[in-house]
Amino acid sequence: MQPPLLSRRRALAGGAGALAAAGALGSLSGCAAPATAAGPGQTLLRYWHLFGGGDGVNMQGMLDDFRAGHPDIALEASTLQWGAPYYTKLGMAGAGGRAPELAALHLARLAGFAPGRLLDPFDLDLLAELGVREEDFPQDIWRRGQAIGKQYAVPLDTHPFVLYYQTEVCEKAGLLSGGRLRPISGADDFADALRAARKATGQPGLVTETLGPDCITPWRLFSSFYAQSGGTVLSPDGKRLALDDSRALRVLEYLARLVEEGLMVRRVDYAGSIGVFNGGKTAFHLNGEWEITTFKTTGLPFSMTRIPALFGTAAAQADCHAFVLPHQRDRGGATNEAAHTLVAWMLKHSVAWAQGGHVPAYLPVLDDPAYLALKPQSEYRTVIDDVALDEPAWFAGSASRLWIELGAVFSGVLTGSRSPRNALTEAKARLRNLLDTRNPLPGAAS
């Protein structure tokens, strides 16, 4: 998810400190909706989420439709500040047992939320009665929502790293076939495509975020291509370092070569990378799929596809928006049923959510003609089976210390301030420090 640029930057810039400081609660008011009063015969359902910008517009429209179809549920939806502040407030609410009935959570952050203490499990029988079952989801994504034998998160979508391409530039460079980007196979083939684009325009063929105070795209680049090579950053339980030096260096050295050869813009922040691609002379842009609305609004002739398999498999770095049940001392009854009802309804109506670029996790929607008609959103839907989520650790996932700290390290490889080997050494040192640091959320395990 990509909220409005400025708010995202503020949230990420203070990520680590906001997580650790209980005093941060004073600044967590966000954009909370006014309190909703349940009328006679209604059940109050409180829902916290962190969706702003285009995501927020889509979410609000879906919630309005839910209200119209469920007059027996008084839905109070609150939009809170994205990033670390949101997670601090959610964790403290769960620790106090006075949390809302339902909340959104990035799936890769589940491990940090102490399932069983800060979160309550879903009632799978109740979800089944509402038409939502395990087999309706990609197996790996569904299982990432499990802990201690129970289901603590139900995925709404995946939001992967994708490849945007400017169709007119790619046509001029001979990179299209039938109006779509021709298949790219391997690192050398991708470099050749960038060279062809540069020859056609005189500009570097690729732009993506390479620097900034909270620059996370270099981490997403590395994570995608390193996952393609078969490597993992942490052990499967998220408790030990598993970074493979040879695989990591292969990826970092390749990225360094792209910049050194002038095939990729060297120094550009997030907003600048959007502006460069919007300028219409750069063939490719690597980013999350959430910028689809930006480029549609400007009228840029573009499309999107999965990240090519440069180092083996077709993996792409991603996270997933998911629903969770924050811990309540007296969870159950009508309010808990209402929470499950909203989850099932949102999943079944997630074509509307997909308009913002996210790939629905509820598999029946991927075959819905209304979803297939969304272009270019449906062009990269097969990535749902190949997403590379962070290993389960409290410091991983969207807006996490892992993304911020390793993004800063790998930024140096792209800007030329670090060698690939130096970056690898520093990344391993920071990962060891994170592994040795206790989870600061109240009530959470280390």
Short mmCIF file of C-alpha atoms in Angstrom, two decimals:
data_model
loop_
_atom_site.label_atom_id
_atom_site.label_comp_id
_atom_site.label_asym_id
_atom_site.label_seq_id
_atom_site.Cartn_x
_atom_site.Cartn_y
_atom_site.Cartn_z
CA MET A 1 0.00 0.00 0.00
CA GLN A 2 1.20 3.49 -0.80
CA PRO A 3 -0.52 6.25 1.16
CA PRO A 4 -0.10 9.94 0.35
CA LEU A 5 3.61 10.57 -0.16
CA LEU A 6 4.21 13.10 2.60
CA SER A 7 2.43 11.16 5.33
CA ARG A 8 4.25 7.99 4.34
CA ARG A 9 7.58 9.77 4.59
CA ARG A 10 6.85 11.13 8.04
CA ALA A 11 5.70 7.73 9.26
CA LEU A 12 8.70 5.82 7.97
CA ALA A 13 11.29 8.41 8.96
CA GLY A 14 10.39 7.91 12.62
CA GLY A 15 9.73 4.19 12.34
CA ALA A 16 12.01 2.73 14.97
CA GLY A 17 11.47 5.43 17.54
CA ALA A 18 7.71 5.39 17.16
CA LEU A 19 7.63 1.69 17.83
CA ALA A 20 9.65 1.95 20.98
CA ALA A 21 8.10 5.02 22.56
CA ALA A 22 4.85 4.69 24.42
CA GLY A 23 4.80 8.48 24.47
CA ALA A 24 4.14 8.42 20.76
CA LEU A 25 0.48 7.79 21.51
CA GLY A 26 -0.05 11.51 21.88
CA SER A 27 0.43 11.95 18.14
CA LEU A 28 -1.66 9.02 16.97
CA SER A 29 -5.00 10.69 16.44
CA GLY A 30 -4.75 10.22 12.66
CA CYS A 31 -8.04 10.86 10.87
CA ALA A 32 -10.29 8.86 13.14
CA ALA A 33 -13.94 8.87 12.24
CA PRO A 34 -16.39 10.32 14.74
CA ALA A 35 -17.86 7.82 17.16
CA THR A 36 -20.80 5.88 15.76
CA ALA A 37 -23.79 5.21 17.98
CA ALA A 38 -25.58 1.90 17.51
CA GLY A 39 -29.31 2.36 17.13
CA PRO A 40 -32.04 0.00 18.35
CA GLY A 41 -31.43 -3.49 17.02
CA GLN A 42 -27.95 -2.61 15.71
CA THR A 43 -24.57 -4.09 16.56
CA LEU A 44 -21.64 -1.69 16.84
CA LEU A 45 -18.59 -2.74 14.81
CA ARG A 46 -15.38 -0.74 15.20
CA TYR A 47 -12.78 -1.12 12.45
CA TRP A 48 -9.30 0.46 12.40
CA HIS A 49 -7.29 0.72 9.21
CA LEU A 50 -4.39 2.68 7.76
CA PHE A 51 -5.56 3.25 4.19
CA GLY A 52 -5.06 6.77 2.87
CA GLY A 53 -4.92 8.35 -0.60
CA GLY A 54 -6.42 6.26 -3.38
CA ASP A 55 -6.57 3.25 -1.06
CA GLY A 56 -8.62 5.29 1.36
CA VAL A 57 -11.09 6.36 -1.31
CA ASN A 58 -11.59 2.76 -2.41
CA MET A 59 -11.92 1.54 1.17
CA GLN A 60 -14.45 4.24 2.06
CA GLY A 61 -16.58 3.37 -0.96
CA MET A 62 -16.59 -0.30 -0.03
CA LEU A 63 -17.48 0.46 3.58
CA ASP A 64 -20.35 2.67 2.46
CA ASP A 65 -21.66 -0.18 0.31
CA PHE A 66 -21.37 -2.57 3.26
CA ARG A 67 -23.35 -0.20 5.48
CA ALA A 68 -26.08 0.06 2.87
CA GLY A 69 -26.44 -3.71 2.74
CA HIS A 70 -26.17 -4.33 6.49
CA PRO A 71 -28.47 -1.90 8.32
CA ASP A 72 -28.24 -4.09 11.42
CA ILE A 73 -24.53 -3.26 11.82
CA ALA A 74 -23.41 0.22 12.94
CA LEU A 75 -19.94 0.36 11.37
CA GLU A 76 -17.46 2.83 12.87
CA ALA A 77 -14.36 2.95 10.62
CA SER A 78 -11.32 4.92 11.75
CA THR A 79 -8.39 5.81 9.50
CA LEU A 80 -5.19 6.11 11.55
CA GLN A 81 -1.73 7.37 10.66
CA TRP A 82 0.10 4.98 8.35
CA GLY A 83 3.23 3.12 9.38
CA ALA A 84 4.87 2.73 12.77
CA PRO A 85 2.39 5.01 14.62
CA TYR A 86 -0.50 2.82 13.50
CA TYR A 87 1.18 -0.35 14.69
CA THR A 88 2.14 1.16 18.02
CA LYS A 89 -1.44 2.19 18.72
CA LEU A 90 -2.85 -1.15 17.56
CA GLY A 91 -0.42 -3.11 19.71
CA MET A 92 -1.14 -1.06 22.81
CA ALA A 93 -4.90 -1.38 22.27
CA GLY A 94 -4.56 -5.15 22.06
CA ALA A 95 -2.34 -5.27 25.13
CA GLY A 96 -5.00 -3.40 27.10
CA GLY A 97 -7.80 -5.64 25.84
CA ARG A 98 -9.77 -2.56 24.78
CA ALA A 99 -9.21 -2.81 21.05
CA PRO A 100 -11.67 -2.45 18.17
CA GLU A 101 -13.44 -5.53 16.88
CA LEU A 102 -11.48 -5.57 13.60
CA ALA A 103 -8.30 -4.05 12.17
CA ALA A 104 -6.05 -4.13 9.12
CA LEU A 105 -2.48 -5.44 9.41
CA HIS A 106 0.33 -6.11 6.98
CA LEU A 107 0.70 -9.88 6.95
CA ALA A 108 4.49 -9.86 7.26
CA ARG A 109 4.12 -7.98 10.56
CA LEU A 110 1.99 -10.69 12.15
CA ALA A 111 4.93 -12.27 13.98
CA GLY A 112 5.50 -9.05 15.93
CA PHE A 113 1.95 -8.96 17.22
CA ALA A 114 2.15 -11.92 19.56
CA PRO A 115 -0.84 -13.90 18.33
CA GLY A 116 -2.76 -15.07 21.37
CA ARG A 117 -1.84 -11.98 23.38
CA LEU A 118 -2.25 -8.91 21.15
CA LEU A 119 -4.53 -10.65 18.65
CA ASP A 120 -7.43 -13.11 18.87
CA PRO A 121 -7.95 -15.99 16.40
CA PHE A 122 -10.64 -16.10 13.74
CA ASP A 123 -13.54 -18.52 14.03
CA LEU A 124 -13.02 -20.63 10.91
CA ASP A 125 -16.43 -22.29 11.24
CA LEU A 126 -18.09 -18.88 11.24
CA LEU A 127 -16.06 -17.78 8.21
CA ALA A 128 -17.08 -20.98 6.44
CA GLU A 129 -20.74 -20.24 7.15
CA LEU A 130 -20.13 -16.88 5.48
CA GLY A 131 -18.60 -18.57 2.42
CA VAL A 132 -14.88 -18.06 3.14
CA ARG A 133 -12.65 -21.13 3.37
CA GLU A 134 -8.93 -21.91 3.38
CA GLU A 135 -9.06 -23.28 -0.15
CA ASP A 136 -10.19 -19.85 -1.41
CA PHE A 137 -6.66 -18.46 -0.87
CA PRO A 138 -3.12 -19.17 -2.12
CA GLN A 139 -1.79 -21.76 0.25
CA ASP A 140 1.41 -19.95 1.26
CA ILE A 141 -0.35 -16.64 1.97
CA TRP A 142 -3.09 -18.29 4.01
CA ARG A 143 -0.55 -20.21 6.09
CA ARG A 144 1.36 -17.02 6.88
CA GLY A 145 -1.73 -15.95 8.82
CA GLN A 146 -1.42 -18.93 11.16
CA ALA A 147 0.27 -19.22 14.55
CA ILE A 148 0.11 -21.77 17.37
CA GLY A 149 -2.37 -23.84 15.39
CA LYS A 150 -4.91 -21.06 14.80
CA GLN A 151 -5.73 -18.50 12.10
CA TYR A 152 -4.85 -14.99 13.26
CA ALA A 153 -4.92 -13.15 9.92
CA VAL A 154 -7.11 -13.39 6.83
CA PRO A 155 -5.43 -11.89 3.74
CA LEU A 156 -7.25 -9.30 1.65
CA ASP A 157 -4.65 -8.87 -1.09
CA THR A 158 -1.01 -8.88 -2.00
CA HIS A 159 0.77 -5.73 -3.08
CA PRO A 160 3.88 -6.83 -4.96
CA PHE A 161 6.83 -5.10 -6.55
CA VAL A 162 6.02 -4.84 -10.27
CA LEU A 163 7.49 -3.54 -13.53
CA TYR A 164 5.82 -0.52 -15.14
CA TYR A 165 6.64 0.13 -18.78
CA GLN A 166 6.03 3.11 -21.04
CA THR A 167 4.43 1.60 -24.12
CA GLU A 168 5.50 4.25 -26.66
CA VAL A 169 9.14 4.10 -25.58
CA CYS A 170 9.13 0.30 -25.54
CA GLU A 171 7.52 0.24 -28.99
CA LYS A 172 10.23 2.55 -30.32
CA ALA A 173 12.89 0.33 -28.73
CA GLY A 174 11.43 -2.83 -30.27
CA LEU A 175 10.51 -4.32 -26.92
CA LEU A 176 6.80 -4.92 -27.53
CA SER A 177 5.01 -7.85 -29.10
CA GLY A 178 1.32 -7.49 -29.82
CA GLY A 179 1.20 -4.32 -27.74
CA ARG A 180 2.64 -6.03 -24.65
CA LEU A 181 6.17 -6.22 -23.32
CA ARG A 182 7.90 -9.20 -24.84
CA PRO A 183 9.11 -11.85 -22.38
CA ILE A 184 12.39 -11.06 -20.65
CA SER A 185 14.42 -14.05 -19.57
CA GLY A 186 17.37 -13.54 -17.30
CA ALA A 187 19.56 -10.71 -16.07
CA ASP A 188 21.44 -10.29 -19.35
CA ASP A 189 18.21 -10.06 -21.34
CA PHE A 190 16.90 -7.34 -19.02
CA ALA A 191 20.13 -5.38 -19.36
CA ASP A 192 19.83 -5.69 -23.16
CA ALA A 193 16.27 -4.33 -22.96
CA LEU A 194 17.54 -1.34 -20.97
CA ARG A 195 20.26 -0.75 -23.55
CA ALA A 196 17.68 -0.84 -26.36
CA ALA A 197 15.55 1.68 -24.48
CA ARG A 198 18.51 3.98 -23.89
CA LYS A 199 19.44 3.81 -27.57
CA ALA A 200 15.88 4.82 -28.50
CA THR A 201 15.65 7.79 -26.12
CA GLY A 202 19.13 8.74 -24.98
CA GLN A 203 17.93 8.30 -21.38
CA PRO A 204 18.59 5.53 -18.82
CA GLY A 205 16.10 2.75 -19.41
CA LEU A 206 15.10 2.25 -15.76
CA VAL A 207 14.16 4.55 -12.90
CA THR A 208 13.34 3.64 -9.32
CA GLU A 209 13.86 5.20 -5.92
CA THR A 210 17.55 5.06 -4.96
CA LEU A 211 17.91 7.55 -2.11
CA GLY A 212 16.11 9.50 0.58
CA PRO A 213 15.83 9.56 4.39
CA ASP A 214 13.48 6.57 4.44
CA CYS A 215 14.39 4.93 1.16
CA ILE A 216 12.98 1.39 1.07
CA THR A 217 12.93 0.61 -2.66
CA PRO A 218 16.57 -0.60 -2.70
CA TRP A 219 15.52 -3.20 -0.13
CA ARG A 220 12.58 -4.24 -2.29
CA LEU A 221 14.87 -4.53 -5.34
CA PHE A 222 17.34 -6.68 -3.46
CA SER A 223 14.64 -8.78 -1.80
CA SER A 224 12.94 -9.56 -5.11
CA PHE A 225 16.04 -10.63 -6.99
CA TYR A 226 17.63 -12.38 -4.01
CA ALA A 227 14.43 -14.39 -3.53
CA GLN A 228 14.57 -15.30 -7.23
CA SER A 229 17.99 -16.83 -6.61
CA GLY A 230 16.52 -19.09 -3.95
CA GLY A 231 18.02 -17.26 -0.99
CA THR A 232 16.37 -16.34 2.29
CA VAL A 233 17.40 -13.51 4.60
CA LEU A 234 16.37 -15.20 7.84
CA SER A 235 15.66 -18.76 8.91
CA PRO A 236 12.08 -19.98 8.39
CA ASP A 237 11.21 -19.11 11.99
CA GLY A 238 12.71 -15.63 11.64
CA LYS A 239 15.14 -16.13 14.53
CA ARG A 240 18.51 -16.63 12.80
CA LEU A 241 20.50 -14.97 10.01
CA ALA A 242 20.45 -17.00 6.79
CA LEU A 243 21.80 -14.52 4.24
CA ASP A 244 23.84 -16.31 1.58
CA ASP A 245 26.89 -14.23 0.62
CA SER A 246 27.34 -15.56 -2.92
CA ARG A 247 23.68 -15.09 -3.89
CA ALA A 248 23.49 -11.67 -2.27
CA LEU A 249 26.68 -10.42 -3.93
CA ARG A 250 25.51 -11.63 -7.31
CA VAL A 251 22.38 -9.47 -7.00
CA LEU A 252 24.14 -6.42 -5.54
CA GLU A 253 26.90 -6.50 -8.16
CA TYR A 254 24.31 -6.71 -10.93
CA LEU A 255 22.41 -3.69 -9.60
CA ALA A 256 25.67 -1.76 -9.29
CA ARG A 257 26.54 -2.56 -12.92
CA LEU A 258 23.19 -1.27 -14.17
CA VAL A 259 23.88 2.09 -12.57
CA GLU A 260 27.53 2.22 -13.57
CA GLU A 261 26.65 1.52 -17.21
CA GLY A 262 24.08 4.31 -17.25
CA LEU A 263 21.14 1.95 -17.70
CA MET A 264 19.45 3.09 -14.49
CA VAL A 265 19.04 6.53 -12.96
CA ARG A 266 21.62 6.79 -10.16
CA ARG A 267 20.33 9.45 -7.77
CA VAL A 268 16.60 10.01 -7.39
CA ASP A 269 14.19 10.00 -4.44
CA TYR A 270 10.71 8.49 -4.45
CA ALA A 271 8.84 11.53 -5.76
CA GLY A 272 11.57 12.15 -8.31
CA SER A 273 11.35 8.60 -9.66
CA ILE A 274 7.61 9.07 -10.23
CA GLY A 275 8.29 12.36 -12.00
CA VAL A 276 11.00 10.88 -14.22
CA PHE A 277 8.77 8.03 -15.38
CA ASN A 278 5.87 10.42 -15.86
CA GLY A 279 8.13 12.47 -18.12
CA GLY A 280 7.56 9.85 -20.80
CA LYS A 281 11.15 9.15 -21.90
CA THR A 282 12.08 6.32 -19.52
CA ALA A 283 11.06 2.82 -20.52
CA PHE A 284 10.78 1.12 -17.13
CA HIS A 285 9.89 1.87 -13.52
CA LEU A 286 10.14 -0.57 -10.62
CA ASN A 287 7.78 0.09 -7.73
CA GLY A 288 4.79 -1.24 -5.87
CA GLU A 289 1.63 -1.57 -7.95
CA TRP A 290 -0.11 1.21 -5.97
CA GLU A 291 1.16 3.98 -8.30
CA ILE A 292 -1.20 2.78 -11.02
CA THR A 293 -3.65 5.55 -10.15
CA THR A 294 -0.91 8.18 -10.43
CA PHE A 295 0.02 7.23 -13.96
CA LYS A 296 -3.57 6.75 -15.05
CA THR A 297 -4.40 10.23 -13.80
CA THR A 298 -1.60 11.84 -15.80
CA GLY A 299 -2.56 10.00 -18.99
CA LEU A 300 0.85 8.38 -19.41
CA PRO A 301 0.81 5.59 -22.03
CA PHE A 302 1.92 2.72 -19.82
CA SER A 303 1.21 -0.81 -18.78
CA MET A 304 2.43 -3.16 -16.07
CA THR A 305 3.70 -6.68 -15.73
CA ARG A 306 5.36 -8.99 -13.27
CA ILE A 307 9.02 -8.46 -12.46
CA PRO A 308 10.98 -10.62 -14.90
CA ALA A 309 12.75 -13.70 -13.56
CA LEU A 310 16.33 -12.43 -13.68
CA PHE A 311 17.97 -14.84 -11.24
CA GLY A 312 15.98 -18.06 -11.47
CA THR A 313 12.41 -18.13 -10.25
CA ALA A 314 9.73 -15.48 -10.84
CA ALA A 315 9.55 -14.29 -7.22
CA ALA A 316 8.62 -10.70 -6.37
CA GLN A 317 8.97 -8.95 -3.03
CA ALA A 318 5.56 -8.25 -1.54
CA ASP A 319 3.46 -7.85 1.55
CA CYS A 320 -0.25 -8.42 2.03
CA HIS A 321 -2.99 -6.38 3.64
CA ALA A 322 -4.86 -8.65 6.01
CA PHE A 323 -7.64 -8.52 8.55
CA VAL A 324 -6.95 -9.28 12.21
CA LEU A 325 -8.97 -9.39 15.42
CA PRO A 326 -7.20 -7.23 18.03
CA HIS A 327 -7.34 -8.78 21.47
CA GLN A 328 -10.45 -8.06 23.52
CA ARG A 329 -11.00 -9.37 27.03
CA ASP A 330 -14.59 -10.28 26.25
CA ARG A 331 -14.48 -11.04 22.53
CA GLY A 332 -17.48 -12.95 21.23
CA GLY A 333 -21.17 -12.60 20.52
CA ALA A 334 -22.78 -10.27 18.01
CA THR A 335 -19.83 -7.88 17.69
CA ASN A 336 -17.46 -10.73 16.82
CA GLU A 337 -19.96 -12.10 14.29
CA ALA A 338 -20.20 -8.63 12.74
CA ALA A 339 -16.41 -8.50 12.38
CA HIS A 340 -16.38 -11.84 10.55
CA THR A 341 -19.28 -10.66 8.37
CA LEU A 342 -17.36 -7.56 7.26
CA VAL A 343 -14.25 -9.63 6.47
CA ALA A 344 -16.21 -12.07 4.29
CA TRP A 345 -18.04 -9.24 2.52
CA MET A 346 -14.81 -7.33 1.79
CA LEU A 347 -13.17 -10.42 0.32
CA LYS A 348 -16.09 -11.20 -1.96
CA HIS A 349 -16.27 -7.59 -3.17
CA SER A 350 -12.55 -7.04 -3.62
CA VAL A 351 -12.81 -6.23 -7.32
CA ALA A 352 -13.41 -2.68 -6.09
CA TRP A 353 -10.26 -2.92 -3.97
CA ALA A 354 -8.26 -4.16 -6.96
CA GLN A 355 -8.91 -0.93 -8.84
CA GLY A 356 -6.05 0.58 -6.83
CA GLY A 357 -3.62 -2.04 -8.13
CA HIS A 358 -3.63 -4.64 -5.35
CA VAL A 359 -4.04 -8.29 -6.32
CA PRO A 360 -7.01 -9.86 -4.48
CA ALA A 361 -6.05 -12.76 -2.23
CA TYR A 362 -9.55 -14.27 -2.46
CA LEU A 363 -9.05 -16.56 -5.45
CA PRO A 364 -12.65 -16.56 -6.77
CA VAL A 365 -12.27 -12.85 -7.50
CA LEU A 366 -9.26 -13.48 -9.77
CA ASP A 367 -11.60 -15.27 -12.19
CA ASP A 368 -14.36 -12.67 -11.96
CA PRO A 369 -14.98 -11.09 -15.41
CA ALA A 370 -15.17 -7.70 -13.73
CA TYR A 371 -11.64 -8.17 -12.38
CA LEU A 372 -10.29 -9.57 -15.65
CA ALA A 373 -11.62 -6.45 -17.38
CA LEU A 374 -9.42 -4.23 -15.19
CA LYS A 375 -6.37 -3.26 -17.24
CA PRO A 376 -3.51 -3.32 -16.49
CA GLN A 377 -4.40 -4.58 -13.00
CA SER A 378 -5.21 -8.11 -14.12
CA GLU A 379 -2.06 -8.34 -16.25
CA TYR A 380 0.12 -9.31 -13.28
CA ARG A 381 -2.36 -11.34 -11.24
CA THR A 382 -0.35 -14.59 -11.51
CA VAL A 383 2.22 -13.07 -9.14
CA ILE A 384 -0.13 -14.13 -6.33
CA ASP A 385 1.57 -17.56 -6.43
CA ASP A 386 5.14 -16.21 -6.32
CA VAL A 387 5.20 -13.46 -3.71
CA ALA A 388 8.23 -13.26 -1.44
CA LEU A 389 7.20 -12.09 2.02
CA ASP A 390 9.74 -11.33 4.71
CA GLU A 391 10.43 -14.20 7.07
CA PRO A 392 8.37 -13.95 10.30
CA ALA A 393 10.23 -11.56 12.61
CA TRP A 394 8.96 -8.68 14.73
CA PHE A 395 11.17 -6.19 12.85
CA ALA A 396 10.05 -7.24 9.35
CA GLY A 397 7.18 -6.28 7.05
CA SER A 398 5.84 -2.99 5.73
CA ALA A 399 7.06 0.18 7.48
CA SER A 400 9.46 -1.98 9.50
CA ARG A 401 12.96 -1.39 10.78
CA LEU A 402 14.24 -4.08 8.42
CA TRP A 403 12.96 -2.24 5.35
CA ILE A 404 14.24 1.14 6.51
CA GLU A 405 17.66 0.02 7.71
CA LEU A 406 18.47 -2.30 4.81
CA GLY A 407 16.96 0.16 2.35
CA ALA A 408 19.50 2.71 3.56
CA VAL A 409 22.35 0.21 3.22
CA PHE A 410 21.49 -0.94 -0.30
CA SER A 411 20.81 2.65 -1.36
CA GLY A 412 24.58 3.11 -1.16
CA VAL A 413 25.13 0.43 -3.79
CA LEU A 414 22.85 2.27 -6.24
CA THR A 415 24.26 5.75 -5.56
CA GLY A 416 27.88 4.57 -5.55
CA SER A 417 28.70 5.34 -1.92
CA ARG A 418 29.08 1.65 -0.98
CA SER A 419 30.58 -1.32 -2.73
CA PRO A 420 28.41 -4.44 -2.94
CA ARG A 421 30.66 -6.27 -0.49
CA ASN A 422 30.65 -3.39 1.98
CA ALA A 423 26.86 -3.22 1.77
CA LEU A 424 26.56 -6.95 2.42
CA THR A 425 28.81 -6.72 5.49
CA GLU A 426 26.80 -3.78 6.87
CA ALA A 427 23.45 -5.47 6.10
CA LYS A 428 24.49 -8.57 8.05
CA ALA A 429 25.62 -6.45 11.00
CA ARG A 430 22.30 -4.62 11.10
CA LEU A 431 20.34 -7.86 10.83
CA ARG A 432 22.28 -9.35 13.75
CA ASN A 433 21.51 -6.25 15.80
CA LEU A 434 17.81 -6.54 15.00
CA LEU A 435 17.81 -10.21 15.90
CA ASP A 436 19.36 -9.32 19.26
CA THR A 437 16.81 -6.56 19.96
CA ARG A 438 13.65 -7.24 21.91
CA ASN A 439 10.27 -6.53 20.33
CA PRO A 440 9.21 -3.19 21.87
CA LEU A 441 5.44 -3.72 21.60
CA PRO A 442 3.79 -4.21 24.99
CA GLY A 443 2.83 -7.79 25.69
CA ALA A 444 4.83 -9.12 22.73
CA ALA A 445 7.49 -11.77 22.84
CA SER A 446 11.10 -10.97 22.01
#
